[in-house]
C-alpha positions as MATLAB code, in Angstrom:
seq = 'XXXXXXXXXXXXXXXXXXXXXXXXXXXXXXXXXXXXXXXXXXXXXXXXXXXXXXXXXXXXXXXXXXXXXXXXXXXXXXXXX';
ca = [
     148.234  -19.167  112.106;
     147.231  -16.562  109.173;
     143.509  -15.692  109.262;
     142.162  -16.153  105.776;
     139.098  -14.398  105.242;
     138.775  -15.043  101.100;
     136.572  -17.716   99.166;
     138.150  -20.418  100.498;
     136.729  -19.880  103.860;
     133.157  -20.861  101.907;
     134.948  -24.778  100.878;
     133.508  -27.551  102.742;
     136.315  -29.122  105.319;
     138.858  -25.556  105.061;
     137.553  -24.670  108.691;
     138.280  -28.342  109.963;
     141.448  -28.774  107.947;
     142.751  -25.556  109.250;
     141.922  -27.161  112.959;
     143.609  -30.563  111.911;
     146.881  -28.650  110.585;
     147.467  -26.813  113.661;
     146.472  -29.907  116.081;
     143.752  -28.997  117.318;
     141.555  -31.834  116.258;
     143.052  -35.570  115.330;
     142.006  -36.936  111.272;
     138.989  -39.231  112.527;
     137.258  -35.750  113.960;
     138.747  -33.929  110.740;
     136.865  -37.073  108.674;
     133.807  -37.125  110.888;
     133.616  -33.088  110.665;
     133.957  -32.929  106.974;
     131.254  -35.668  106.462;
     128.872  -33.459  108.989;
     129.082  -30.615  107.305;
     128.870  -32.177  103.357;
     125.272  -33.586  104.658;
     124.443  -30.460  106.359;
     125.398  -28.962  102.642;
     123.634  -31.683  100.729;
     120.173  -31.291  102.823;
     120.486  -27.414  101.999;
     120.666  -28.070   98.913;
     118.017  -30.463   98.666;
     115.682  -27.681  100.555;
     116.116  -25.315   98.187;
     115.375  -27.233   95.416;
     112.456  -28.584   96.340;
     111.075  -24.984   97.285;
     112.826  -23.609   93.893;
     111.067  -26.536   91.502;
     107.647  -26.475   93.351;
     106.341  -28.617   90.216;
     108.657  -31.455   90.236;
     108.972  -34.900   91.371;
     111.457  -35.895   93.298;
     112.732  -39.533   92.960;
     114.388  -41.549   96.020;
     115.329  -44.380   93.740;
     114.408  -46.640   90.506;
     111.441  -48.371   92.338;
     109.623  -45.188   92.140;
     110.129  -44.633   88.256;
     107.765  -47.512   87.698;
     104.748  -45.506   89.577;
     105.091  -42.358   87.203;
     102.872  -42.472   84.349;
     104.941  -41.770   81.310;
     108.780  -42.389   83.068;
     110.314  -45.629   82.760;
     114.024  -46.568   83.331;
     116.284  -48.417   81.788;
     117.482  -52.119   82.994;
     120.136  -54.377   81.943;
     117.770  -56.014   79.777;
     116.891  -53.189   77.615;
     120.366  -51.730   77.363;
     121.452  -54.889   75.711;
     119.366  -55.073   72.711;
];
């Protein structure tokens, strides 16, 4: 196989598919390798940001809008009037 040394060497899963073209690895360890690295990408991501927006909050899910003064969220109820 051609070593490719351009921007698609930087896509999530081109490593593993290139391994899962040539045989090397079967598509449940190409699907279990892609998912790996998309979290490792995601947490990354998620670190920087947090270090980036130093004033910001962070929310996990709707429960916590209800704790922020001055943030509420909408719910089926208020969408329909």
């Amino acid at each position: 196989g051609r070593n490719y040394a351009g921007p698609l060497d930087k896509v999530i899963g081109f490593h593993e598919i290139k391994l899962f073209q040539n045989g090397s690895i079967d598509k449940n360890r190409l699907l279990e390798l892609m998912t790996i690295k998309t979290r490792q990408y995601a947490k990354r991501q998620s670190t920087w940001f947090r270090h980036q927006l130093t004033d910001a909050i962070f929310i996990q899910n709707y429960s916590e809008i209800e704790g922020i003064e001055g943030l509420h969220h909408e719910t089926q109820s208020t969408k329909s009037n």
